[in-house]
Amino acid sequence: MKLGTRRPARQATQRKRQAPKTAPDNGASGDTVVIERLSHDGRGVARDASGKTLFVDGALPGEQVRIRCHRQRSRFDEAHVVEIVRASHERVEPACQHAEVCGGCSLQHLDIDAQRRFKQQVLGEHLAREGVTAPASDIISASPYGYRRRARLGVKVDGKGAVRFGFRRANSERLFDIAECPVLEPELEALLVPLKQQLDELAAPRLVGHVELLHSGTSTVRVHQLKAHADDQARWQQFAARQQVAIEFSERQGGGTEAPVRLQHYPLQAGAHRLEIGFKPGDFIQVNDQVNQALVARVLALLSSTESRKVLDLFAGVGNFSLPLAANGFQVHAIEGSDIMVQRLLHNADASGLEIAAETRDLNNAPSVAGIDAVVLDPPRDGAQAVATALASDGPSWIVYVSCNPATLARDARILQEGGYRLHQLSLVDMFPHTAHLESLSLFTRR
């Protein structure tokens, strides 16, 4: 048998299907508890009869639920719901049929307004824990469904020869077959069932590692291969023609490099200017287009209301903030840790007829801010401790901080506050509805 070719299917055996987590289990034993609150990762928090803390998947504050523990630890146990005895008035029916098994959307059972209030609370708690004086946060949000323009789905051929295609199960590395995903942009969700059918028809599905979907005006299917297979690549080309999508292949070449791929673009409205931001697979872009548009507009509004003209954009990426700022008359100096990203940013600036100074620099070592009116920060989850420390002693009048981690934001905000800054405006950015992940936008000003 050739490498990657399909094994003959084994005879299927009947397997007992497990009941959903929130369904009654016909009287099986389990403790009944009352949920006190939500943890920062969105699980219900309760206590057992001995006072030990329980983290309960799928439970909401105020609910009385019967649970079963699936993991015991020294200081707490982890459990899931087997029956809802008394439901919260904020509980809703999940829009996705996979909500109980998928490891993606852990809060679809919570009303969207309640989700956002919960995230505002978490953001405030992190800041308060660091002693940061913070104003009440507003919310930057958009539609809670149909928002995700990029997704990566796994492919696995099991021991019976069946192809599995989808996301990972919650708390597991195992894939489940996906039939729908309401948080995907509709053009991408419509590809899920045809993609599973396509994978079933391949001669060598084991040679497919995963499939990446992207929608940026048009839809692209990127097939990540362990090794090229000419007949299957022809089948993929036929699939692309039928579905009217672009098809790309990624295959590891010698030395661990990947074959070159074309530059793709996403549109970005920056005031009166419409920009096309070029990127390639592996580049960081915000997956929620609507919220990103609103976020960029808010950053422009914040800085346009100040006296800032010379802006330092740190962790600049492909230019998500640098290009809109430059298009609206700001003098931008962009710094990014990746030389590839800097080259992409400069290419994007040139394509838009914009002048931006850009350089590659390790931002664990803070750059000079001499002559700068404002700083824009959009760091990764680790935050920007070195930069915050430098700005605290000698920073400009305005700092706009875009954060994807409330814990590191709070740490950096404390550093800035100790250096004489005030957290002047705060916004929750609901980039990933139905998950516990939260982002934020902060404006710091000198007192």
Short mmCIF file of C-alpha atoms in Angstrom, two decimals:
data_model
loop_
_atom_site.label_atom_id
_atom_site.label_comp_id
_atom_site.label_asym_id
_atom_site.label_seq_id
_atom_site.Cartn_x
_atom_site.Cartn_y
_atom_site.Cartn_z
CA MET A 1 0.00 0.00 0.00
CA LYS A 2 1.38 3.40 -0.99
CA LEU A 3 2.06 6.02 1.63
CA GLY A 4 -1.07 7.99 2.47
CA THR A 5 -3.56 5.83 0.54
CA ARG A 6 -6.83 4.91 2.14
CA ARG A 7 -7.10 1.65 4.07
CA PRO A 8 -10.12 -0.53 3.41
CA ALA A 9 -12.88 0.40 5.83
CA ARG A 10 -13.39 -2.00 8.73
CA GLN A 11 -16.83 -3.28 9.61
CA ALA A 12 -18.50 -0.76 11.89
CA THR A 13 -19.42 -1.85 15.41
CA GLN A 14 -22.30 -0.42 17.40
CA ARG A 15 -21.11 1.98 20.08
CA LYS A 16 -23.22 3.49 22.80
CA ARG A 17 -23.62 7.24 22.30
CA GLN A 18 -22.95 9.37 25.35
CA ALA A 19 -25.71 11.72 26.48
CA PRO A 20 -25.10 15.45 26.09
CA LYS A 21 -23.61 17.12 29.13
CA THR A 22 -26.78 19.05 29.93
CA ALA A 23 -29.17 16.15 29.47
CA PRO A 24 -30.56 14.15 32.44
CA ASP A 25 -28.78 10.83 32.89
CA ASN A 26 -31.77 8.85 34.18
CA GLY A 27 -31.01 9.00 37.86
CA ALA A 28 -27.29 8.27 37.82
CA SER A 29 -25.53 9.52 40.94
CA GLY A 30 -24.22 13.08 41.05
CA ASP A 31 -23.99 15.96 43.50
CA THR A 32 -26.41 18.87 43.24
CA VAL A 33 -24.78 22.27 43.64
CA VAL A 34 -25.66 25.95 43.19
CA ILE A 35 -23.40 27.96 40.89
CA GLU A 36 -22.05 31.09 42.59
CA ARG A 37 -20.35 32.88 39.69
CA LEU A 38 -18.37 32.40 36.51
CA SER A 39 -14.62 31.91 36.53
CA HIS A 40 -12.57 34.07 34.19
CA ASP A 41 -12.52 31.24 31.64
CA GLY A 42 -16.33 31.03 31.64
CA ARG A 43 -16.91 27.96 33.81
CA GLY A 44 -19.40 27.92 36.65
CA VAL A 45 -17.90 28.06 40.15
CA ALA A 46 -19.50 26.15 43.03
CA ARG A 47 -18.50 24.32 46.20
CA ASP A 48 -19.14 20.73 47.19
CA ALA A 49 -20.39 19.60 50.60
CA SER A 50 -16.86 19.76 52.04
CA GLY A 51 -16.29 23.29 50.75
CA LYS A 52 -13.93 22.28 47.95
CA THR A 53 -14.09 24.49 44.86
CA LEU A 54 -15.70 23.06 41.73
CA PHE A 55 -15.32 24.37 38.20
CA VAL A 56 -18.37 23.26 36.23
CA ASP A 57 -18.45 23.29 32.41
CA GLY A 58 -21.68 24.66 30.93
CA ALA A 59 -23.16 26.07 34.16
CA LEU A 60 -24.29 29.65 34.85
CA PRO A 61 -24.52 31.77 38.02
CA GLY A 62 -27.63 31.12 40.11
CA GLU A 63 -28.31 27.75 38.53
CA GLN A 64 -28.92 24.61 40.54
CA VAL A 65 -27.34 21.73 38.66
CA ARG A 66 -26.53 18.10 39.13
CA ILE A 67 -22.92 17.44 38.21
CA ARG A 68 -20.40 14.71 37.68
CA CYS A 69 -16.68 15.26 38.33
CA HIS A 70 -14.37 14.26 35.51
CA ARG A 71 -11.07 15.46 37.00
CA GLN A 72 -9.95 15.70 40.62
CA ARG A 73 -7.13 17.92 41.77
CA SER A 74 -5.69 18.77 45.15
CA ARG A 75 -7.23 22.25 45.46
CA PHE A 76 -10.27 21.97 43.18
CA ASP A 77 -12.25 19.54 41.05
CA GLU A 78 -13.51 19.88 37.49
CA ALA A 79 -17.02 18.77 36.61
CA HIS A 80 -19.73 18.96 33.98
CA VAL A 81 -23.50 19.27 34.12
CA VAL A 82 -25.65 16.15 33.84
CA GLU A 83 -28.95 17.86 34.69
CA ILE A 84 -30.12 21.44 35.07
CA VAL A 85 -32.47 21.49 38.04
CA ARG A 86 -33.07 25.25 37.98
CA ALA A 87 -31.94 27.26 34.95
CA SER A 88 -30.68 30.84 34.84
CA HIS A 89 -32.91 33.40 33.09
CA GLU A 90 -29.78 34.27 31.06
CA ARG A 91 -29.48 30.76 29.62
CA VAL A 92 -30.26 30.48 25.90
CA GLU A 93 -30.36 27.64 23.41
CA PRO A 94 -27.00 27.46 21.59
CA ALA A 95 -27.26 28.29 17.89
CA CYS A 96 -24.78 25.54 16.94
CA GLN A 97 -25.55 21.83 17.12
CA HIS A 98 -21.92 21.17 18.13
CA ALA A 99 -21.87 23.56 21.10
CA GLU A 100 -21.70 20.80 23.72
CA VAL A 101 -18.73 18.99 22.18
CA CYS A 102 -16.74 21.75 20.45
CA GLY A 103 -13.77 23.28 22.22
CA GLY A 104 -14.34 26.65 20.53
CA CYS A 105 -17.48 28.46 21.71
CA SER A 106 -17.72 27.79 25.44
CA LEU A 107 -20.37 30.47 26.17
CA GLN A 108 -23.04 29.93 23.51
CA HIS A 109 -25.48 28.95 26.27
CA LEU A 110 -25.22 32.46 27.78
CA ASP A 111 -27.20 35.40 26.37
CA ILE A 112 -24.89 37.66 24.33
CA ASP A 113 -25.56 40.77 26.43
CA ALA A 114 -24.78 38.77 29.56
CA GLN A 115 -21.57 37.51 27.92
CA ARG A 116 -20.44 41.07 27.37
CA ARG A 117 -21.32 42.15 30.91
CA PHE A 118 -19.32 39.18 32.18
CA LYS A 119 -16.31 40.22 30.11
CA GLN A 120 -16.57 43.80 31.34
CA GLN A 121 -16.57 42.44 34.88
CA VAL A 122 -13.49 40.28 34.22
CA LEU A 123 -11.65 43.23 32.68
CA GLY A 124 -12.46 45.41 35.69
CA GLU A 125 -11.42 42.71 38.16
CA HIS A 126 -8.01 42.31 36.55
CA LEU A 127 -7.36 46.05 36.69
CA ALA A 128 -8.61 46.36 40.27
CA ARG A 129 -6.37 43.49 41.37
CA GLU A 130 -3.35 45.51 40.18
CA GLY A 131 -4.63 48.66 41.90
CA VAL A 132 -5.39 50.46 38.64
CA THR A 133 -8.06 53.15 38.80
CA ALA A 134 -10.25 52.52 35.77
CA PRO A 135 -13.36 54.19 34.34
CA ALA A 136 -16.43 52.17 33.41
CA SER A 137 -15.86 50.43 30.10
CA ASP A 138 -18.00 50.77 27.01
CA ILE A 139 -18.26 47.99 24.42
CA ILE A 140 -16.97 47.72 20.86
CA SER A 141 -18.90 44.87 19.24
CA ALA A 142 -20.68 43.68 16.13
CA SER A 143 -22.79 40.69 15.11
CA PRO A 144 -22.23 37.69 17.42
CA TYR A 145 -22.53 35.25 14.49
CA GLY A 146 -21.04 35.04 11.01
CA TYR A 147 -17.98 37.01 12.08
CA ARG A 148 -14.99 34.71 11.76
CA ARG A 149 -13.15 35.14 8.45
CA ARG A 150 -10.36 32.67 9.10
CA ALA A 151 -10.37 29.13 10.50
CA ARG A 152 -8.16 26.07 10.66
CA LEU A 153 -9.79 22.62 10.67
CA GLY A 154 -8.03 19.37 11.39
CA VAL A 155 -8.04 16.24 9.22
CA LYS A 156 -7.49 12.76 10.66
CA VAL A 157 -8.03 9.28 9.26
CA ASP A 158 -9.01 6.92 12.08
CA GLY A 159 -8.18 3.24 12.48
CA LYS A 160 -11.29 2.23 10.55
CA GLY A 161 -10.35 4.31 7.53
CA ALA A 162 -12.94 7.00 8.23
CA VAL A 163 -11.94 10.62 7.63
CA ARG A 164 -12.53 13.02 10.52
CA PHE A 165 -12.75 16.69 9.63
CA GLY A 166 -13.43 19.47 12.10
CA PHE A 167 -12.35 21.18 15.29
CA ARG A 168 -11.07 19.53 18.46
CA ARG A 169 -13.45 18.37 21.15
CA ALA A 170 -13.45 20.37 24.38
CA ASN A 171 -10.53 19.36 26.65
CA SER A 172 -9.31 16.86 24.05
CA GLU A 173 -7.05 16.48 21.02
CA ARG A 174 -9.72 14.39 19.26
CA LEU A 175 -11.53 15.81 16.25
CA PHE A 176 -15.26 15.69 15.67
CA ASP A 177 -16.95 15.86 12.27
CA ILE A 178 -18.32 19.34 11.77
CA ALA A 179 -21.51 20.09 9.86
CA GLU A 180 -21.99 23.73 10.76
CA CYS A 181 -20.22 26.62 12.48
CA PRO A 182 -22.46 29.70 12.84
CA VAL A 183 -19.58 31.94 13.94
CA LEU A 184 -17.84 31.50 10.57
CA GLU A 185 -18.59 33.98 7.83
CA PRO A 186 -21.46 32.42 5.84
CA GLU A 187 -19.31 31.88 2.75
CA LEU A 188 -16.94 29.73 4.82
CA GLU A 189 -19.63 27.86 6.73
CA ALA A 190 -21.20 26.84 3.41
CA LEU A 191 -17.95 25.02 2.53
CA LEU A 192 -17.89 22.68 5.54
CA VAL A 193 -20.12 19.88 4.23
CA PRO A 194 -18.65 19.97 0.69
CA LEU A 195 -15.14 19.85 2.18
CA LYS A 196 -15.97 16.73 4.20
CA GLN A 197 -17.36 15.10 1.05
CA GLN A 198 -14.24 16.10 -0.85
CA LEU A 199 -11.94 14.60 1.79
CA ASP A 200 -13.95 11.36 1.70
CA GLU A 201 -13.31 11.12 -2.03
CA LEU A 202 -9.53 11.59 -1.94
CA ALA A 203 -7.23 8.71 -2.74
CA ALA A 204 -4.77 9.68 0.00
CA PRO A 205 -6.55 11.66 2.75
CA ARG A 206 -3.79 10.75 5.20
CA LEU A 207 -1.52 13.14 3.34
CA VAL A 208 -3.71 16.10 4.38
CA GLY A 209 -2.70 17.57 7.74
CA HIS A 210 -5.29 20.31 8.02
CA VAL A 211 -7.35 22.73 5.95
CA GLU A 212 -7.33 26.50 6.41
CA LEU A 213 -10.26 28.64 5.32
CA LEU A 214 -10.08 32.36 4.64
CA HIS A 215 -12.60 34.89 3.41
CA SER A 216 -11.39 38.34 2.38
CA GLY A 217 -13.71 39.39 -0.40
CA THR A 218 -13.39 35.93 -1.94
CA SER A 219 -12.97 32.56 -0.25
CA THR A 220 -9.71 30.61 -0.22
CA VAL A 221 -9.19 26.98 0.78
CA ARG A 222 -5.59 26.21 1.72
CA VAL A 223 -4.74 22.50 1.92
CA HIS A 224 -1.76 21.70 4.14
CA GLN A 225 -0.18 18.52 2.82
CA LEU A 226 2.41 16.18 4.25
CA LYS A 227 3.33 15.23 0.70
CA ALA A 228 1.93 16.18 -2.70
CA HIS A 229 -0.40 13.73 -4.45
CA ALA A 230 -0.97 14.59 -8.11
CA ASP A 231 -4.35 12.86 -8.53
CA ASP A 232 -5.74 14.40 -5.34
CA GLN A 233 -4.46 17.86 -6.27
CA ALA A 234 -6.41 17.54 -9.51
CA ARG A 235 -9.47 16.61 -7.45
CA TRP A 236 -8.95 19.72 -5.31
CA GLN A 237 -8.75 21.88 -8.43
CA GLN A 238 -12.09 20.44 -9.56
CA PHE A 239 -13.51 21.15 -6.09
CA ALA A 240 -12.36 24.77 -6.31
CA ALA A 241 -14.02 25.17 -9.71
CA ARG A 242 -17.30 23.72 -8.43
CA GLN A 243 -17.34 25.83 -5.28
CA GLN A 244 -15.93 28.95 -6.96
CA VAL A 245 -13.14 29.37 -4.44
CA ALA A 246 -9.39 29.82 -4.72
CA ILE A 247 -7.31 26.76 -3.85
CA GLU A 248 -3.77 26.77 -2.46
CA PHE A 249 -1.46 23.97 -1.37
CA SER A 250 1.11 24.05 1.38
CA GLU A 251 3.78 21.36 1.37
CA ARG A 252 6.90 21.29 3.52
CA GLN A 253 9.96 21.44 1.33
CA GLY A 254 13.55 20.60 2.15
CA GLY A 255 14.88 22.47 5.19
CA GLY A 256 11.39 22.88 6.67
CA THR A 257 10.40 25.76 4.37
CA GLU A 258 7.05 26.11 2.62
CA ALA A 259 6.33 26.71 -1.02
CA PRO A 260 5.75 30.39 -1.89
CA VAL A 261 2.11 31.55 -1.76
CA ARG A 262 0.33 34.57 -3.17
CA LEU A 263 -0.35 37.72 -1.21
CA GLN A 264 -3.96 38.08 -0.07
CA HIS A 265 -5.75 41.24 1.04
CA TYR A 266 -8.43 42.40 3.42
CA PRO A 267 -10.24 45.73 3.00
CA LEU A 268 -10.04 48.34 5.74
CA GLN A 269 -12.03 51.56 5.78
CA ALA A 270 -9.98 54.33 7.39
CA GLY A 271 -12.14 57.44 7.50
CA ALA A 272 -12.59 58.49 3.88
CA HIS A 273 -9.84 56.12 2.73
CA ARG A 274 -10.37 52.50 1.68
CA LEU A 275 -7.20 50.47 2.12
CA GLU A 276 -6.24 46.95 1.01
CA ILE A 277 -4.02 45.28 3.61
CA GLY A 278 -1.84 42.54 2.13
CA PHE A 279 -0.90 39.45 4.14
CA LYS A 280 0.11 35.82 3.72
CA PRO A 281 -0.80 32.65 5.63
CA GLY A 282 0.91 32.73 9.01
CA ASP A 283 0.71 36.53 9.27
CA PHE A 284 -1.35 37.82 12.17
CA ILE A 285 -4.62 39.49 11.21
CA GLN A 286 -7.76 40.05 13.28
CA VAL A 287 -10.27 37.34 12.39
CA ASN A 288 -13.34 39.47 13.16
CA ASP A 289 -13.55 41.95 10.30
CA GLN A 290 -16.50 44.00 11.63
CA VAL A 291 -14.99 44.48 15.08
CA ASN A 292 -11.58 45.23 13.61
CA GLN A 293 -13.13 47.96 11.45
CA ALA A 294 -14.78 49.45 14.55
CA LEU A 295 -11.56 49.14 16.56
CA VAL A 296 -9.49 50.97 13.92
CA ALA A 297 -12.15 53.69 13.70
CA ARG A 298 -12.04 54.17 17.47
CA VAL A 299 -8.24 54.43 17.53
CA LEU A 300 -8.40 57.06 14.79
CA ALA A 301 -11.08 58.95 16.72
CA LEU A 302 -9.09 58.87 19.97
CA LEU A 303 -5.93 60.23 18.39
CA SER A 304 -7.75 62.74 16.18
CA SER A 305 -9.23 64.28 19.33
CA THR A 306 -5.73 64.90 20.73
CA GLU A 307 -2.92 67.12 19.53
CA SER A 308 -1.00 64.07 18.29
CA ARG A 309 0.59 64.12 14.85
CA LYS A 310 3.73 62.02 15.32
CA VAL A 311 2.72 58.48 16.28
CA LEU A 312 4.88 55.50 17.20
CA ASP A 313 3.08 52.23 16.33
CA LEU A 314 4.62 49.32 18.27
CA PHE A 315 3.96 45.65 17.43
CA ALA A 316 2.75 47.05 14.11
CA GLY A 317 2.28 43.76 12.22
CA VAL A 318 1.21 44.17 8.59
CA GLY A 319 0.00 47.73 9.26
CA ASN A 320 -3.52 47.35 10.68
CA PHE A 321 -3.13 50.66 12.55
CA SER A 322 -0.11 52.21 10.83
CA LEU A 323 -1.73 52.44 7.41
CA PRO A 324 -5.05 53.99 8.56
CA LEU A 325 -3.12 56.50 10.68
CA ALA A 326 -0.85 57.46 7.80
CA ALA A 327 -3.84 57.72 5.44
CA ASN A 328 -5.40 60.23 7.85
CA GLY A 329 -2.45 62.56 8.02
CA PHE A 330 -0.46 61.17 10.95
CA GLN A 331 3.31 60.85 10.70
CA VAL A 332 3.87 57.19 11.58
CA HIS A 333 6.97 55.35 12.74
CA ALA A 334 6.17 51.63 12.89
CA ILE A 335 8.20 49.04 14.81
CA GLU A 336 7.69 45.30 14.63
CA GLY A 337 9.70 42.33 15.92
CA SER A 338 9.43 40.34 12.68
CA ASP A 339 11.41 41.46 9.65
CA ILE A 340 8.94 39.68 7.36
CA MET A 341 6.08 41.70 8.85
CA VAL A 342 8.03 44.93 8.40
CA GLN A 343 8.59 44.12 4.73
CA ARG A 344 4.88 43.34 4.37
CA LEU A 345 3.95 46.65 6.04
CA LEU A 346 6.26 48.64 3.77
CA HIS A 347 4.84 46.84 0.72
CA ASN A 348 1.31 47.73 1.88
CA ALA A 349 2.29 51.35 2.45
CA ASP A 350 3.86 51.60 -0.99
CA ALA A 351 0.83 49.98 -2.65
CA SER A 352 -1.42 52.57 -0.97
CA GLY A 353 0.86 55.50 -1.78
CA LEU A 354 1.63 56.15 1.89
CA GLU A 355 4.89 57.11 3.55
CA ILE A 356 5.66 55.18 6.74
CA ALA A 357 8.99 54.77 8.48
CA ALA A 358 9.29 51.17 9.66
CA GLU A 359 11.98 49.09 11.30
CA THR A 360 12.55 45.69 12.87
CA ARG A 361 13.37 45.76 16.56
CA ASP A 362 13.16 43.44 19.55
CA LEU A 363 10.51 45.14 21.63
CA ASN A 364 11.77 43.53 24.81
CA ASN A 365 14.12 46.53 24.57
CA ALA A 366 12.07 49.72 24.49
CA PRO A 367 12.71 52.13 21.61
CA SER A 368 13.28 55.87 21.97
CA VAL A 369 10.15 58.02 22.09
CA ALA A 370 11.93 61.36 21.61
CA GLY A 371 9.79 63.74 19.56
CA ILE A 372 6.77 61.37 19.61
CA ASP A 373 3.29 62.73 20.45
CA ALA A 374 1.50 59.40 20.97
CA VAL A 375 2.19 55.68 21.10
CA VAL A 376 -0.07 52.89 19.84
CA LEU A 377 0.57 49.44 21.36
CA ASP A 378 -0.91 46.17 20.09
CA PRO A 379 1.25 43.51 21.75
CA PRO A 380 0.76 39.74 21.85
CA ARG A 381 -0.59 37.98 24.94
CA ASP A 382 2.65 38.54 26.86
CA GLY A 383 1.93 42.26 26.87
CA ALA A 384 4.50 45.03 26.72
CA GLN A 385 6.19 45.20 30.12
CA ALA A 386 9.54 46.57 28.89
CA VAL A 387 7.82 49.19 26.75
CA ALA A 388 5.46 50.19 29.57
CA THR A 389 8.40 50.57 31.96
CA ALA A 390 10.21 52.86 29.53
CA LEU A 391 7.08 54.90 28.78
CA ALA A 392 6.31 55.30 32.48
CA SER A 393 9.51 57.30 32.96
CA ASP A 394 9.65 59.21 29.69
CA GLY A 395 6.55 58.67 27.58
CA PRO A 396 4.39 61.02 25.50
CA SER A 397 1.08 62.54 26.56
CA TRP A 398 -1.09 59.84 24.97
CA ILE A 399 -0.83 56.04 24.83
CA VAL A 400 -3.40 53.86 23.06
CA TYR A 401 -3.10 50.25 24.22
CA VAL A 402 -4.88 47.42 22.36
CA SER A 403 -4.76 44.27 24.49
CA CYS A 404 -5.68 40.63 23.94
CA ASN A 405 -4.92 39.60 27.54
CA PRO A 406 -6.50 41.43 30.52
CA ALA A 407 -3.90 40.07 32.95
CA THR A 408 -0.89 41.54 31.13
CA LEU A 409 -2.82 44.73 30.35
CA ALA A 410 -3.47 45.18 34.09
CA ARG A 411 0.21 44.64 34.89
CA ASP A 412 1.31 47.17 32.26
CA ALA A 413 -1.42 49.63 33.30
CA ARG A 414 -0.12 49.54 36.88
CA ILE A 415 3.38 50.36 35.61
CA LEU A 416 2.04 53.28 33.59
CA GLN A 417 -0.09 54.50 36.49
CA GLU A 418 2.90 54.45 38.82
CA GLY A 419 4.76 56.53 36.22
CA GLY A 420 2.12 59.25 36.21
CA TYR A 421 -0.39 58.09 33.60
CA ARG A 422 -4.16 57.90 34.09
CA LEU A 423 -6.37 55.30 32.44
CA HIS A 424 -8.66 57.83 30.78
CA GLN A 425 -10.90 55.66 28.56
CA LEU A 426 -11.54 51.91 28.52
CA SER A 427 -13.44 49.74 26.04
CA LEU A 428 -14.20 46.05 25.99
CA VAL A 429 -13.54 44.78 22.47
CA ASP A 430 -15.72 41.71 21.86
CA MET A 431 -13.56 40.22 19.13
CA PHE A 432 -14.60 36.60 19.86
CA PRO A 433 -18.29 36.34 20.88
CA HIS A 434 -19.35 33.11 22.60
CA THR A 435 -15.88 32.57 24.04
CA ALA A 436 -14.33 33.78 27.29
CA HIS A 437 -11.56 35.49 25.32
CA LEU A 438 -11.69 39.26 25.63
CA GLU A 439 -9.78 42.13 24.14
CA SER A 440 -9.73 45.76 25.18
CA LEU A 441 -8.78 49.26 24.10
CA SER A 442 -7.33 51.73 26.62
CA LEU A 443 -6.36 55.37 26.37
CA PHE A 444 -3.73 56.51 28.90
CA THR A 445 -3.00 60.19 29.39
CA ARG A 446 -0.41 62.06 31.46
CA ARG A 447 -1.91 63.52 34.61
#
